[in-house]
Amino acid sequence: MSVFGRIAVVVSVLALFRCTPPPPAEPPDTREADEAAIRAAVKEWSAAAEAKDANKFVSFYTDDGTLMLEGAPDASGHQALLEGASGMMQDPNFALSFRTDDVVVARSGDLAYETGSYTLTMSGADGSPAPSNGHYVVVWKKTGDGSWKAAVDAPISDPPAAQ
């Protein structure tokens, strides 16, 4: 191969490397801020439950969010969630509070899960308050406006206390 041929090959190889775009930059790590945002949302969500504000309570779910209750069909979508929350909150003994134990945000910053505990009081068969306790897991999704919404909410009742 002539000198000019070798130079042409080297120039061609260099041109190929120059035309290859650099790898995309890794997005910033927002997990700490995202965790704080989810913890703040949980406090507001719990306050909406304590205030028996069904509309506000349901606003913390994605439009296609799902609530998975033991012994009941899943409630999916805004209308089903609103009907369920409104019905529960009409119980004169209704009281719900919950608190976060842990939040884990994906490095991608678009999904997270939260675990925590809750206390729920409804009317028992005799009409008196019947409290129950449990734990839960919520899968959170970041929406297009940057807010976090619950996509899946799965509370699990603790076993009854020993008598």
mmCIF file of N, CA, C and O in Angstrom, residues 6 18 56 114 125 133 137 145 147 150 154:
data_model
loop_
_atom_site.group_PDB
_atom_site.id
_atom_site.type_symbol
_atom_site.label_atom_id
_atom_site.label_comp_id
_atom_site.label_asym_id
_atom_site.label_seq_id
_atom_site.Cartn_x
_atom_site.Cartn_y
_atom_site.Cartn_z
ATOM 1 N N ARG A 6 -2.065 4.665 2.845
ATOM 2 C CA ARG A 6 -2.063 4.554 4.307
ATOM 3 C C ARG A 6 -2.612 5.824 4.964
ATOM 4 O O ARG A 6 -3.358 5.768 5.925
ATOM 5 N N ARG A 18 -14.450 10.734 14.863
ATOM 6 C CA ARG A 18 -14.913 12.104 15.063
ATOM 7 C C ARG A 18 -16.425 12.217 14.847
ATOM 8 O O ARG A 18 -17.090 13.027 15.473
ATOM 9 N N LYS A 56 -59.428 15.218 47.736
ATOM 10 C CA LYS A 56 -57.998 15.478 47.980
ATOM 11 C C LYS A 56 -57.249 14.154 48.131
ATOM 12 O O LYS A 56 -56.160 13.974 47.597
ATOM 13 N N GLU A 114 -42.521 2.936 48.508
ATOM 14 C CA GLU A 114 -42.571 3.398 49.894
ATOM 15 C C GLU A 114 -43.194 2.289 50.724
ATOM 16 O O GLU A 114 -44.134 1.635 50.285
ATOM 17 N N ALA A 125 -69.486 -4.404 63.582
ATOM 18 C CA ALA A 125 -70.839 -4.929 63.392
ATOM 19 C C ALA A 125 -71.837 -4.290 64.360
ATOM 20 O O ALA A 125 -73.003 -4.087 64.016
ATOM 21 N N ASN A 133 -54.744 -2.243 62.387
ATOM 22 C CA ASN A 133 -53.414 -1.743 62.036
ATOM 23 C C ASN A 133 -52.851 -2.588 60.916
ATOM 24 O O ASN A 133 -53.263 -3.730 60.719
ATOM 25 N N VAL A 137 -47.319 -1.069 51.067
ATOM 26 C CA VAL A 137 -46.320 -0.691 50.076
ATOM 27 C C VAL A 137 -47.053 0.122 49.011
ATOM 28 O O VAL A 137 -48.173 -0.216 48.624
ATOM 29 N N ASP A 145 -45.512 16.561 35.161
ATOM 30 C CA ASP A 145 -45.256 17.870 35.775
ATOM 31 C C ASP A 145 -44.223 17.795 36.904
ATOM 32 O O ASP A 145 -43.968 18.778 37.586
ATOM 33 N N SER A 147 -44.432 15.964 39.650
ATOM 34 C CA SER A 147 -44.969 15.544 40.949
ATOM 35 C C SER A 147 -44.990 14.017 41.028
ATOM 36 O O SER A 147 -44.956 13.327 40.010
ATOM 37 N N ALA A 150 -49.226 8.068 43.456
ATOM 38 C CA ALA A 150 -49.282 6.642 43.776
ATOM 39 C C ALA A 150 -49.894 5.884 42.607
ATOM 40 O O ALA A 150 -51.022 6.158 42.203
ATOM 41 N N ALA A 154 -50.983 -0.850 48.192
ATOM 42 C CA ALA A 154 -51.327 -2.181 48.679
ATOM 43 C C ALA A 154 -51.160 -2.263 50.195
ATOM 44 O O ALA A 154 -50.086 -2.599 50.696
#
